[in-house]
PDB file of C-alpha atoms in Angstrom:
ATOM      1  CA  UNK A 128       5.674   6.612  -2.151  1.00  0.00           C
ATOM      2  CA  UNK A 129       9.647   6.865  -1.250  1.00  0.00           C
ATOM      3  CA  UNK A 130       8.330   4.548  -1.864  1.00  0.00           C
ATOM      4  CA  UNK A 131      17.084   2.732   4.178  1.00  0.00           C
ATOM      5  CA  UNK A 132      19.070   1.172   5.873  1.00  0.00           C
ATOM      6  CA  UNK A 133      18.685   0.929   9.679  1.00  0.00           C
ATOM      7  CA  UNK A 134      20.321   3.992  11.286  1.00  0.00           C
ATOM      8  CA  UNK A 135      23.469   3.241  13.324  1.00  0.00           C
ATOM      9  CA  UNK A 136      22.331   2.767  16.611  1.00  0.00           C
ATOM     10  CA  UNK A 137      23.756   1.517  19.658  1.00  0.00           C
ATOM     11  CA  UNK A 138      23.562  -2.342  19.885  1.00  0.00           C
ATOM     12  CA  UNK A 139      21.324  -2.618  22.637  1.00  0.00           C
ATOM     13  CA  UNK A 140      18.889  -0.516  20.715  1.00  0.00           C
ATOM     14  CA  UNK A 141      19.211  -2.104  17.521  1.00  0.00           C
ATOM     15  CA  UNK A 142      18.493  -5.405  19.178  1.00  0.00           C
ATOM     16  CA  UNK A 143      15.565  -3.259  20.740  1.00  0.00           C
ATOM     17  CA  UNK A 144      14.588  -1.791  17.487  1.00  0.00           C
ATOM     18  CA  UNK A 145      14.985  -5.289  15.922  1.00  0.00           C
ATOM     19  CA  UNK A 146      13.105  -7.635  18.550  1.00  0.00           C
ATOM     20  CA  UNK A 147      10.107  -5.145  18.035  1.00  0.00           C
ATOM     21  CA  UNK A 148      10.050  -5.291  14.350  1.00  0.00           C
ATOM     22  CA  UNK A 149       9.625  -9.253  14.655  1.00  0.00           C
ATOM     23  CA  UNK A 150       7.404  -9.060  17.127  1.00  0.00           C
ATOM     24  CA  UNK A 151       4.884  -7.231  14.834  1.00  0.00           C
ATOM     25  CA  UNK A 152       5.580  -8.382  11.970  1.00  0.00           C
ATOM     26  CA  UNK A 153       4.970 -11.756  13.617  1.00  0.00           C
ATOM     27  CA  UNK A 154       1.706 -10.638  14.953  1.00  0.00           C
ATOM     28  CA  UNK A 155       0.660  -9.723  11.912  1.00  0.00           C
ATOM     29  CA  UNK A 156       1.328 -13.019  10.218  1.00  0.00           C
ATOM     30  CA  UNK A 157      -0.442 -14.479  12.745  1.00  0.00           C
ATOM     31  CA  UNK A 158      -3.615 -12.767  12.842  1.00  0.00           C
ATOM     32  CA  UNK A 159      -3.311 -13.808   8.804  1.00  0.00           C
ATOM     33  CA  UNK A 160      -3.143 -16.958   9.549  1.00  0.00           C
ATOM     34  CA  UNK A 161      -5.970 -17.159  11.580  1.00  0.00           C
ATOM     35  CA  UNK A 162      -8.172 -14.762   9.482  1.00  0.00           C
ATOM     36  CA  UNK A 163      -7.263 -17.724   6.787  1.00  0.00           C
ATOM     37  CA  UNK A 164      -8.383 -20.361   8.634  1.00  0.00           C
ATOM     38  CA  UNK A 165     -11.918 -18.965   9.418  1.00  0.00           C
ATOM     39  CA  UNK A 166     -12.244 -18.041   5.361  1.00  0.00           C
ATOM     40  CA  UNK A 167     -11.970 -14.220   6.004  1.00  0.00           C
ATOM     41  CA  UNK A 168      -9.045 -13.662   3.631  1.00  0.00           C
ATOM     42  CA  UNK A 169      -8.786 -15.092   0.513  1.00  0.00           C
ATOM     43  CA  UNK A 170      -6.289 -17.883  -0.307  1.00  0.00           C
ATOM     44  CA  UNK A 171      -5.186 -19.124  -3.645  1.00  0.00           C
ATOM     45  CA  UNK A 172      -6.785 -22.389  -4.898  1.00  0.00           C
ATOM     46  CA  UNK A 173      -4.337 -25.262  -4.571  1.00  0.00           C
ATOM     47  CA  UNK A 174      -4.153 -27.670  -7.589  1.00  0.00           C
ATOM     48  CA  UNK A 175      -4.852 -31.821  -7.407  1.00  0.00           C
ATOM     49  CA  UNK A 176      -2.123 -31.949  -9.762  1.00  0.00           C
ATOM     50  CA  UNK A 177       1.280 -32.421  -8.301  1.00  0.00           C
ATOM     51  CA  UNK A 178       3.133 -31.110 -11.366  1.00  0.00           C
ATOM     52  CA  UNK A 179       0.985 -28.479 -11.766  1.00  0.00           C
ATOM     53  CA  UNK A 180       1.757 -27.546  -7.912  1.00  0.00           C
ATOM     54  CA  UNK A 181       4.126 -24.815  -8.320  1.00  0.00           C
ATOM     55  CA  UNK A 182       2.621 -22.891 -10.969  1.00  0.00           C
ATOM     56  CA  UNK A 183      -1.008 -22.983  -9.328  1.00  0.00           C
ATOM     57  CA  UNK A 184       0.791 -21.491  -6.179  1.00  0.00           C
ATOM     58  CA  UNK A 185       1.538 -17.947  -8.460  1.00  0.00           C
ATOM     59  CA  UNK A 186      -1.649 -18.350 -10.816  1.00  0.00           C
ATOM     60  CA  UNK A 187      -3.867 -14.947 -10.096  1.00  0.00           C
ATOM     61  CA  UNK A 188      -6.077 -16.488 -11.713  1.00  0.00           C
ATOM     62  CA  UNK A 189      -6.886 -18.918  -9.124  1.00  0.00           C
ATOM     63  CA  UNK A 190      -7.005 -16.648  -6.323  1.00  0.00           C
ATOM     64  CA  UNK A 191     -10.428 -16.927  -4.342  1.00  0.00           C
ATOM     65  CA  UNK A 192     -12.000 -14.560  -2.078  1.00  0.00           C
ATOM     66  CA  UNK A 193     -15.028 -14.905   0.745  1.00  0.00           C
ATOM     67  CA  UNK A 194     -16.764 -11.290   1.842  1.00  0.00           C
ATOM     68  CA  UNK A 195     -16.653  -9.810   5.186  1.00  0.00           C
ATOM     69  CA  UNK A 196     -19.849  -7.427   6.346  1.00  0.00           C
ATOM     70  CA  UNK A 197     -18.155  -4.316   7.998  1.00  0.00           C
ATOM     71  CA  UNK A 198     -20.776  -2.674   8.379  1.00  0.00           C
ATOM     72  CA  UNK A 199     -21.758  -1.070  11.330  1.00  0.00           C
ATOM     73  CA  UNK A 200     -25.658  -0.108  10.723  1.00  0.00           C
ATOM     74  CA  UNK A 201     -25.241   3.006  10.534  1.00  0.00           C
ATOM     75  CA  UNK A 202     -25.357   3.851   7.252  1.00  0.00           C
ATOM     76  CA  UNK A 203     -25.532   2.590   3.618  1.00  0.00           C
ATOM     77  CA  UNK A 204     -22.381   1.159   2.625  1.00  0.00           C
ATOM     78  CA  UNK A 205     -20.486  -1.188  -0.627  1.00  0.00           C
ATOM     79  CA  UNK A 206     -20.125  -4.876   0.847  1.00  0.00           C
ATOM     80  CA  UNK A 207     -16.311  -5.009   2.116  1.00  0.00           C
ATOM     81  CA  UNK A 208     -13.910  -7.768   1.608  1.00  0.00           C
ATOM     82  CA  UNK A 209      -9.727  -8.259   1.806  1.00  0.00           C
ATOM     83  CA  UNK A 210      -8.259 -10.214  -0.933  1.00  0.00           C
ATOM     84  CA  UNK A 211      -5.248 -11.514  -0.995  1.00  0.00           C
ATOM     85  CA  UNK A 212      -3.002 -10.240  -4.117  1.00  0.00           C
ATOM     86  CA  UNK A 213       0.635 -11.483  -3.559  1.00  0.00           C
ATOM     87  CA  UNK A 214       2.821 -13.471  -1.275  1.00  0.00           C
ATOM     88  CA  UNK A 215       5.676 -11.512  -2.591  1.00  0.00           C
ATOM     89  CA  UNK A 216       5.319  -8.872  -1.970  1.00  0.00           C
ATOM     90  CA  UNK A 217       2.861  -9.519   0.968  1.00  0.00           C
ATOM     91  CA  UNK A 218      -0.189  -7.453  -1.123  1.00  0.00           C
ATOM     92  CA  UNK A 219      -3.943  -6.979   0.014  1.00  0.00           C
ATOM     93  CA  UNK A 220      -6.852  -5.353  -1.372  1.00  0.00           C
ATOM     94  CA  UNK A 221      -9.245  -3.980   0.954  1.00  0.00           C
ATOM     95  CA  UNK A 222     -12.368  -3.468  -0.892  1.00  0.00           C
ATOM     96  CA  UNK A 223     -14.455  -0.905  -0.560  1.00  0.00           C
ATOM     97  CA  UNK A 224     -12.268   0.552   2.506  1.00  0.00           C
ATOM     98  CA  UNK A 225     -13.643   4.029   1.739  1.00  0.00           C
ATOM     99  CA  UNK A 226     -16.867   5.537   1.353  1.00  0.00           C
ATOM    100  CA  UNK A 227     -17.641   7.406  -2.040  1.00  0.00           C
ATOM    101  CA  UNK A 228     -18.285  10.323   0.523  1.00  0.00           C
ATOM    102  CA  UNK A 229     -15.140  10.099   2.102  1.00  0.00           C
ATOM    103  CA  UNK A 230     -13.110   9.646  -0.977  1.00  0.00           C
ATOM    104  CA  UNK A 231     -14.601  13.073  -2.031  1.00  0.00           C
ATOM    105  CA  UNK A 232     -14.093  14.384   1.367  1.00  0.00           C
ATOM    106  CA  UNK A 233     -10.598  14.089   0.845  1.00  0.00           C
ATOM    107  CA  UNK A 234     -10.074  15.564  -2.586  1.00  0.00           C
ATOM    108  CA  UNK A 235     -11.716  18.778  -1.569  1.00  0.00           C
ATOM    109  CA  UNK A 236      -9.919  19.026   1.505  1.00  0.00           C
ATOM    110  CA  UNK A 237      -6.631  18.612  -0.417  1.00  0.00           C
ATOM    111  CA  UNK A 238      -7.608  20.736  -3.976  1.00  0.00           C
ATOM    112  CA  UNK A 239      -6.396  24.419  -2.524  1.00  0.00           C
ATOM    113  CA  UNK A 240      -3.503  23.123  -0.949  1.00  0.00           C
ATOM    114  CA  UNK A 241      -1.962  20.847  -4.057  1.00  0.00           C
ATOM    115  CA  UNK A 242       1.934  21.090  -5.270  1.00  0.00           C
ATOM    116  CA  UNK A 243       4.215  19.652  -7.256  1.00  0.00           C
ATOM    117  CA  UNK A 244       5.274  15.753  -6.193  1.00  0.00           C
ATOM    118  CA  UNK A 245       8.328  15.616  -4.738  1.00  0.00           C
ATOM    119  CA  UNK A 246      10.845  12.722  -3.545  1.00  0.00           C
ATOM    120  CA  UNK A 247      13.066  12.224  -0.401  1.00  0.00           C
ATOM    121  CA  UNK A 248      16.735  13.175  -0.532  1.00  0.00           C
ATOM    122  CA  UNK A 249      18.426  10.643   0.978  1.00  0.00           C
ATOM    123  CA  UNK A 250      21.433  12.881   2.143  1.00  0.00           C
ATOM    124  CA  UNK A 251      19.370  15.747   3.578  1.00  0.00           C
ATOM    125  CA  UNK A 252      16.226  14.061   4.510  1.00  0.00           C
ATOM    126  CA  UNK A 253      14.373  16.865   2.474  1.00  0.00           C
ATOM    127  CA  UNK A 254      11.784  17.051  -0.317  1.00  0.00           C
ATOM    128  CA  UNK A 255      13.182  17.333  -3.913  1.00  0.00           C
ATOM    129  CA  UNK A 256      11.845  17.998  -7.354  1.00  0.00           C
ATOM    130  CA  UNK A 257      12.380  14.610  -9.352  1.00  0.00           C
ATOM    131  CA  UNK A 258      11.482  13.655 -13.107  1.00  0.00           C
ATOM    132  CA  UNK A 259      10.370  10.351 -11.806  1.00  0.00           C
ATOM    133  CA  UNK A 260       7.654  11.383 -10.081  1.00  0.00           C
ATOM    134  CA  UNK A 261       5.266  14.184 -11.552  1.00  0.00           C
ATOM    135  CA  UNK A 262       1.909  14.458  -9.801  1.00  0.00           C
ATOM    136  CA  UNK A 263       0.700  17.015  -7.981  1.00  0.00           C
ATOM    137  CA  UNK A 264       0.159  16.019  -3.862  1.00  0.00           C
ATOM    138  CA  UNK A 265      -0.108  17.541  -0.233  1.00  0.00           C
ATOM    139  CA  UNK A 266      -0.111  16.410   3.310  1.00  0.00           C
ATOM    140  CA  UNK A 267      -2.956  16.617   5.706  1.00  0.00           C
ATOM    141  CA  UNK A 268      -1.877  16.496   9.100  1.00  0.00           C
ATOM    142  CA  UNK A 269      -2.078  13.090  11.310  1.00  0.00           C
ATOM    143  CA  UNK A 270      -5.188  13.612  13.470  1.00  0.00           C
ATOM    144  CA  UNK A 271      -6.786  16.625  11.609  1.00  0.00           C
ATOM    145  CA  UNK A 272     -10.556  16.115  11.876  1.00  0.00           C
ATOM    146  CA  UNK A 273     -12.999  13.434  12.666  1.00  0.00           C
ATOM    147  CA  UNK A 274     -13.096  12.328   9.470  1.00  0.00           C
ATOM    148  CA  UNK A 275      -9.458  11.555   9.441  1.00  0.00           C
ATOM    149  CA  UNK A 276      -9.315  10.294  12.587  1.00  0.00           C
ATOM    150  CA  UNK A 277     -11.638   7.691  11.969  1.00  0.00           C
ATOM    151  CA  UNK A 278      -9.770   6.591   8.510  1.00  0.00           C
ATOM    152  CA  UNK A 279      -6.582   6.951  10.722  1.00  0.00           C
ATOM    153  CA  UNK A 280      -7.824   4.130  12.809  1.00  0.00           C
ATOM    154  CA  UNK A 281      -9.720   1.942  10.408  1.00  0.00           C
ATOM    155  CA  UNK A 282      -6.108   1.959   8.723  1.00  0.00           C
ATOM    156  CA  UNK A 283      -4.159   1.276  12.395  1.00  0.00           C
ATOM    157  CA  UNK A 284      -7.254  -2.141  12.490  1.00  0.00           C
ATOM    158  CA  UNK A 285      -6.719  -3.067   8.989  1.00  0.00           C
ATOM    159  CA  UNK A 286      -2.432  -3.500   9.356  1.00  0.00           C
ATOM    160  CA  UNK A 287      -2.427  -3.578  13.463  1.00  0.00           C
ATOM    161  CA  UNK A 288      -0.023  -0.911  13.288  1.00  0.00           C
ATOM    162  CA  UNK A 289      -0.671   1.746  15.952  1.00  0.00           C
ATOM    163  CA  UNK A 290      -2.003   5.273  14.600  1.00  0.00           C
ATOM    164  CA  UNK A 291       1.583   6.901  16.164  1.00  0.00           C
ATOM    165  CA  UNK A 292       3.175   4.939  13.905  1.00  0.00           C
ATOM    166  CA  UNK A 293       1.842   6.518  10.767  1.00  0.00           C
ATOM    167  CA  UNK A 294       2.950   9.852   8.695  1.00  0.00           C
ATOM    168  CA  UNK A 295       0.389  12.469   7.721  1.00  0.00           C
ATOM    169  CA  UNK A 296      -1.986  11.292   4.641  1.00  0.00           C
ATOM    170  CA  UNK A 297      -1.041  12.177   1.121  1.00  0.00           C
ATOM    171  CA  UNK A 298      -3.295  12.909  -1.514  1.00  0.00           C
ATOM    172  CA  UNK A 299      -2.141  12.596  -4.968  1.00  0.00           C
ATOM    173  CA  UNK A 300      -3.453  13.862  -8.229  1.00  0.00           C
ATOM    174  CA  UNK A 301      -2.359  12.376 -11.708  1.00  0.00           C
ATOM    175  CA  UNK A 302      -3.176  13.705 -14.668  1.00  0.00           C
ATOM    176  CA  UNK A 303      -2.920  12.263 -18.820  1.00  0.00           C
ATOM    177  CA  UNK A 304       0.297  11.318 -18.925  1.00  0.00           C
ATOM    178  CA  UNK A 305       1.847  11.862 -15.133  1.00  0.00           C
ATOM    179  CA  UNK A 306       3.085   9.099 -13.248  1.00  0.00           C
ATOM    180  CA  UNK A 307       5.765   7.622 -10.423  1.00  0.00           C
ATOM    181  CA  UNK A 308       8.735   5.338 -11.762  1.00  0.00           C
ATOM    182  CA  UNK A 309       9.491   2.562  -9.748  1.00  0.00           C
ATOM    183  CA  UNK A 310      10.860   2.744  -6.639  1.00  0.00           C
ATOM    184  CA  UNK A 311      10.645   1.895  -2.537  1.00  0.00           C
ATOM    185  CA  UNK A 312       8.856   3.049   0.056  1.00  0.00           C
ATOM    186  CA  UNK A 313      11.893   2.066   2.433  1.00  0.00           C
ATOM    187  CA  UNK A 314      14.805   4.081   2.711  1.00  0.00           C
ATOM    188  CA  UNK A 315      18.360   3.706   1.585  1.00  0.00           C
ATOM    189  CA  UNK A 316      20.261   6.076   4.399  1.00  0.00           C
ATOM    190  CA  UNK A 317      20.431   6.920   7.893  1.00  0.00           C
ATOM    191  CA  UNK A 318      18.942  10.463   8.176  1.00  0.00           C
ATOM    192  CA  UNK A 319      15.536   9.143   6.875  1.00  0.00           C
ATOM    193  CA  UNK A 320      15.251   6.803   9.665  1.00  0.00           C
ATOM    194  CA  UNK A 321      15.977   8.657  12.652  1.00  0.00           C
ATOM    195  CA  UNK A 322      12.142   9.631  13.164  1.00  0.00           C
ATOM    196  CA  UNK A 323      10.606   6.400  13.707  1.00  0.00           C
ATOM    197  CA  UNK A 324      13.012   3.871  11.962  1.00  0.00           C
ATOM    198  CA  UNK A 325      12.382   2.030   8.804  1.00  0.00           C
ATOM    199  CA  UNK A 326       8.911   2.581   6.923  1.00  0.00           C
ATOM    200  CA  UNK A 327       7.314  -1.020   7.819  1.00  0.00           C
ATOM    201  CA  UNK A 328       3.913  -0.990   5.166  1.00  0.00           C
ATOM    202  CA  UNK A 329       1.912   1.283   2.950  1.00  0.00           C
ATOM    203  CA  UNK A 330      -1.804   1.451   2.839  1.00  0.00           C
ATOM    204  CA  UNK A 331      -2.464   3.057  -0.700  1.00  0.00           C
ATOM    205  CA  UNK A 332      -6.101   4.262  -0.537  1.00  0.00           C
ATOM    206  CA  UNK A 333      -7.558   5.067  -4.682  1.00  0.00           C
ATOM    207  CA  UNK A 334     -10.200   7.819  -4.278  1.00  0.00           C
ATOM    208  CA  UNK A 335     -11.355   7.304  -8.037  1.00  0.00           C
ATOM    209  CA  UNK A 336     -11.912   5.467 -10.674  1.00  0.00           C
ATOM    210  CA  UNK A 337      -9.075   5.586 -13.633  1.00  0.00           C
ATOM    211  CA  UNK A 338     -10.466   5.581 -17.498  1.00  0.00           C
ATOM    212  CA  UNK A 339      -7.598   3.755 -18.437  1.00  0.00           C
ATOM    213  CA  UNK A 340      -3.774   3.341 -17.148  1.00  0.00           C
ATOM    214  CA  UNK A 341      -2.792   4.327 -13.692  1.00  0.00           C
ATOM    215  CA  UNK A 342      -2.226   1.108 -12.068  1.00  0.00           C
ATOM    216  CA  UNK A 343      -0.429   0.283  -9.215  1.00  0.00           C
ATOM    217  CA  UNK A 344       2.667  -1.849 -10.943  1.00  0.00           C
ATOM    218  CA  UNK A 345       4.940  -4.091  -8.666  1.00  0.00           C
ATOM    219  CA  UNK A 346       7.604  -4.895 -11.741  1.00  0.00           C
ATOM    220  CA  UNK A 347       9.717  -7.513  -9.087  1.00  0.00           C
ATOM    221  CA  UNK A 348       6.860  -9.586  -7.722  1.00  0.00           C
ATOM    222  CA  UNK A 349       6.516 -13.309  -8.034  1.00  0.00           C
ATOM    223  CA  UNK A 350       3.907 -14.761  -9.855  1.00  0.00           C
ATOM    224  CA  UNK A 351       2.213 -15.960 -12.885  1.00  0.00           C
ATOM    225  CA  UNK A 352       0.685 -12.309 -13.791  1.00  0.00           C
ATOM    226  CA  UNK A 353      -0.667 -13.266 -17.103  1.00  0.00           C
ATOM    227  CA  UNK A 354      -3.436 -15.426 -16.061  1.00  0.00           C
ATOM    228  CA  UNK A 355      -5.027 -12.873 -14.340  1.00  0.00           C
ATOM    229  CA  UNK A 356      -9.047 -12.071 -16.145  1.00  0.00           C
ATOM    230  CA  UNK A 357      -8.221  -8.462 -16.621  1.00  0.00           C
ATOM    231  CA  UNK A 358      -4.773  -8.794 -17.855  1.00  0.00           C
ATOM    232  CA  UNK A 359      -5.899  -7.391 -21.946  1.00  0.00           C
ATOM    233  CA  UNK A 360      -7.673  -4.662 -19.552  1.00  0.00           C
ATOM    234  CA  UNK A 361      -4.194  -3.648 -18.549  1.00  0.00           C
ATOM    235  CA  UNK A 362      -1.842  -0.637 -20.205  1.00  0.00           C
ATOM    236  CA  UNK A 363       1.639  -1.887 -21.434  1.00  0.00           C
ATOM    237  CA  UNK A 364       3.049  -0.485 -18.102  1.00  0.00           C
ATOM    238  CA  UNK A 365       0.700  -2.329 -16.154  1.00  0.00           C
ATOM    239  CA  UNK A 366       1.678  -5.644 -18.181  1.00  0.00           C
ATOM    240  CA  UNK A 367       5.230  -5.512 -16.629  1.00  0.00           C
ATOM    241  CA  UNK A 368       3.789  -7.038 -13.230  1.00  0.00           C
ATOM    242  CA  UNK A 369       1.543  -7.723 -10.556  1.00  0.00           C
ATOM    243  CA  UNK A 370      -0.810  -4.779 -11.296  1.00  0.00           C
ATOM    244  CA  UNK A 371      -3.518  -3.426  -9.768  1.00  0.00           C
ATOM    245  CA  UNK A 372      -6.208  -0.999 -11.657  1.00  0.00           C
ATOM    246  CA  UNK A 373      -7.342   1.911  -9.436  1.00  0.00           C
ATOM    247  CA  UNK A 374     -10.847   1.465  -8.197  1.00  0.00           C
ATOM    248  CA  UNK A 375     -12.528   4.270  -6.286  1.00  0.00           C
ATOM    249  CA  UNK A 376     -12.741   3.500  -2.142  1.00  0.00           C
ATOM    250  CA  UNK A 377     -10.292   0.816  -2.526  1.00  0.00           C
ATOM    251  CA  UNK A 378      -7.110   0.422   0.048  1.00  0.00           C
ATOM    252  CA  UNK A 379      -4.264  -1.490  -1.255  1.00  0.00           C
ATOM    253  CA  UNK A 380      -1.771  -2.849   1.747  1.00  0.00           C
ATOM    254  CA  UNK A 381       1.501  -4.048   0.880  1.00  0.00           C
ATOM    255  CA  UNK A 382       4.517  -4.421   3.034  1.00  0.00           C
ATOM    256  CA  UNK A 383       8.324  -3.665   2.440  1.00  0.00           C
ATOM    257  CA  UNK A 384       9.460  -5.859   5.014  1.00  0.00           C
ATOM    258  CA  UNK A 385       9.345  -9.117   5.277  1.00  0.00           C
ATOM    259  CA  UNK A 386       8.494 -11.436   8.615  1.00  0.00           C
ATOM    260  CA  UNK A 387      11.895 -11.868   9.563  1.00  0.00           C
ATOM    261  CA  UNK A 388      12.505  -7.932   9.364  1.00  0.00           C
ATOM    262  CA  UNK A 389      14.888  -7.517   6.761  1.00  0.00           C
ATOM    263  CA  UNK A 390      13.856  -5.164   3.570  1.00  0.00           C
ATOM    264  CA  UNK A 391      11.793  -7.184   0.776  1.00  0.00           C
ATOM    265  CA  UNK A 392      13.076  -6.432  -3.054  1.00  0.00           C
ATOM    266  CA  UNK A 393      10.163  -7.058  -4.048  1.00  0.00           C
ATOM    267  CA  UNK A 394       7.789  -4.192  -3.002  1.00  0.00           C
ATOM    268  CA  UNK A 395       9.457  -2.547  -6.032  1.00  0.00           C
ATOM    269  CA  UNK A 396       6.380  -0.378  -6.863  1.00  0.00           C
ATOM    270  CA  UNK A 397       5.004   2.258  -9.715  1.00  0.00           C
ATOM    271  CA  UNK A 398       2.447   4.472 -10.715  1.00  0.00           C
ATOM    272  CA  UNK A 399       1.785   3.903 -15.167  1.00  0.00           C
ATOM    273  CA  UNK A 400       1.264   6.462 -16.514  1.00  0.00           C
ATOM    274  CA  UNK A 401      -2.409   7.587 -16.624  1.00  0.00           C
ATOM    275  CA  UNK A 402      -3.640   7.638 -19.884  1.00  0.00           C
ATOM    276  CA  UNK A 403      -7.541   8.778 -20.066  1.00  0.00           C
ATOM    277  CA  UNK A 404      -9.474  10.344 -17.138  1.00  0.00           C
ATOM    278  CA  UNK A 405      -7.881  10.926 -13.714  1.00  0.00           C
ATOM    279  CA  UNK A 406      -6.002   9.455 -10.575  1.00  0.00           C
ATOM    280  CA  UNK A 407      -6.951  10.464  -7.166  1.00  0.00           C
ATOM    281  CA  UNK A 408      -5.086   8.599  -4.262  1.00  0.00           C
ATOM    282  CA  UNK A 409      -4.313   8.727  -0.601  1.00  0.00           C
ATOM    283  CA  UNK A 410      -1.078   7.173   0.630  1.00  0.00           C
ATOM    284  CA  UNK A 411      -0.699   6.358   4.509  1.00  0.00           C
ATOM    285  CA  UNK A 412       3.028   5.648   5.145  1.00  0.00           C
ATOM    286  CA  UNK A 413       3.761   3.639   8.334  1.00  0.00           C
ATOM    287  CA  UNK A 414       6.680   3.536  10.713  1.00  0.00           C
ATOM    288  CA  UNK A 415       8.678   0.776  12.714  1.00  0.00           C
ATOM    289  CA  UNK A 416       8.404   2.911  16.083  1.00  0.00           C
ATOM    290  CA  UNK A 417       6.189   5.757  16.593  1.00  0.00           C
ATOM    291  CA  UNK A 418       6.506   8.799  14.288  1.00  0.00           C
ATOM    292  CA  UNK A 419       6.337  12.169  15.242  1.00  0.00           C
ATOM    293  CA  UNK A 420       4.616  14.864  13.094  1.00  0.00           C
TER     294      UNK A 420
END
């Protein structure tokens, strides 16, 4: 995950680049909103208590969630629902976003090709080795099969971000003991940006279950953490936030900018440490403008 600021561009095309960024980010909280009102998404419980008001608002424990049926008919499939994780960051769980078959699909089809993790430089736009990061990963191509494809656009549905606008999928492997240090998925230069701008959201797809350790950690995120019912479930790095335990076919969205455009602090993100069994995961990186691979 690399896991920026905007390139200099002439003003007309920042105010371009800019008026398009609010428009979909806009869009998006829209759709939200209305997915809301008809009980799609879930909402956190409000509290009849005035005083108790503001710390209902960031109680996990309070958040609710009602089921959508995605299923097309077709074939046997887990029940599907989006939960809503965080406000800030803007967080959602997509449950059961991935078939057990395609989860698998995707390990195998990454296995001969994996390599050493490596981060962004942010002077040469090129991969590095990086102690902060120390999986294993590889790319496979936007658009490679059928298979793909269709996750590709059940991704595109899920944020309404077109397919274009997305980087190649990344399957990661963690093993006892390897992890990702916090960081952003945004960028911090100008060289990063110049193929399809600023990275808008991450869909972070878990293709296994994790015996223990390997969540998802979001260290700066708002909220009453604690309360949550599988907090004592949690490793001590997954106690230092909003965290989120790997669960096999799950898609976790989150967003690193905010409606207004500018870059949100608070998608500050981590992989803990794994500590028994192993992490599989998919990351789908998406773009401001279209990105070309």
């Amino acid at each position: 995950m690399a896991k920026g600021r905007y390139s200099r561009l002439p003003p007309r095309k920042s105010s371009s680049s800019s008026t398009l960024i609010m428009g979909m980010l806009l869009m998006f909280t829209f759709v939200i909103l209305i997915l809301l009102a008809l009980g799609i998404l879930s909402v956190p419980s409000s509290s009849s208590s005035s005083g108790d008001s503001g710390q209902q608002a960031n109680d996990l424990a309070n958040i609710i969630h009602n089921k959508i049926d995605r299923s097309d008919g077709k074939e046997e499939r887990e029940e599907q629902w989006v939960e809503v994780i965080s406000w800030e960051p803007r967080a959602f769980i997509y449950h059961n976003f991935l078939s057990k078959e395609e989860c698998e699909y995707l390990i195998n089809l990454a296995k001969p090709h994996m390599r050493k993790s490596t981060v962004v430089d942010g002077e040469t736009g090129k991969s590095k080795d990086s102690r902060v990061r120390t999986s294993f990963g590889t790319f496979l191509a936007r658009g490679r099969d059928k298979i793909i494809r269709d996750i590709e656009k059940r991704i595109a549905d899920f944020t309404f971000i077109p397919v274009e606008h997305g980087e190649g999928l990344q399957v990661l492997h963690y093993e006892v003991g390897q992890k990702y240090e916090p960081h952003y998925d945004y960028f911090m230069d100008e060289i990063n940006t110049k193929n399809g701008g600023q990275r808008i959201a991450t869909v972070l797809m878990y293709l296994s279950d994790v015996e223990q350790g390997g969540e998802t950690v979001f260290p700066a995120a708002k909220g009453n953490f604690s309360a949550v019912p599988w907090w004592n479930e949690l490793s001590e790095c997954g106690k230092k936030g909003l965290s989120i335990k790997p669960r096999m076919g799950d898609a976790l969205l989150f967003w690193s900018m905010r409606p207004d455009a500018t870059l949100d602090p608070s998608s500050l993100h981590g992989g803990c440490p794994v500590i028994r069994g192993n992490k599989w995961s998919s990351t789908k990186w998406m773009h401001v403008n279209e990105y070309k691979t």
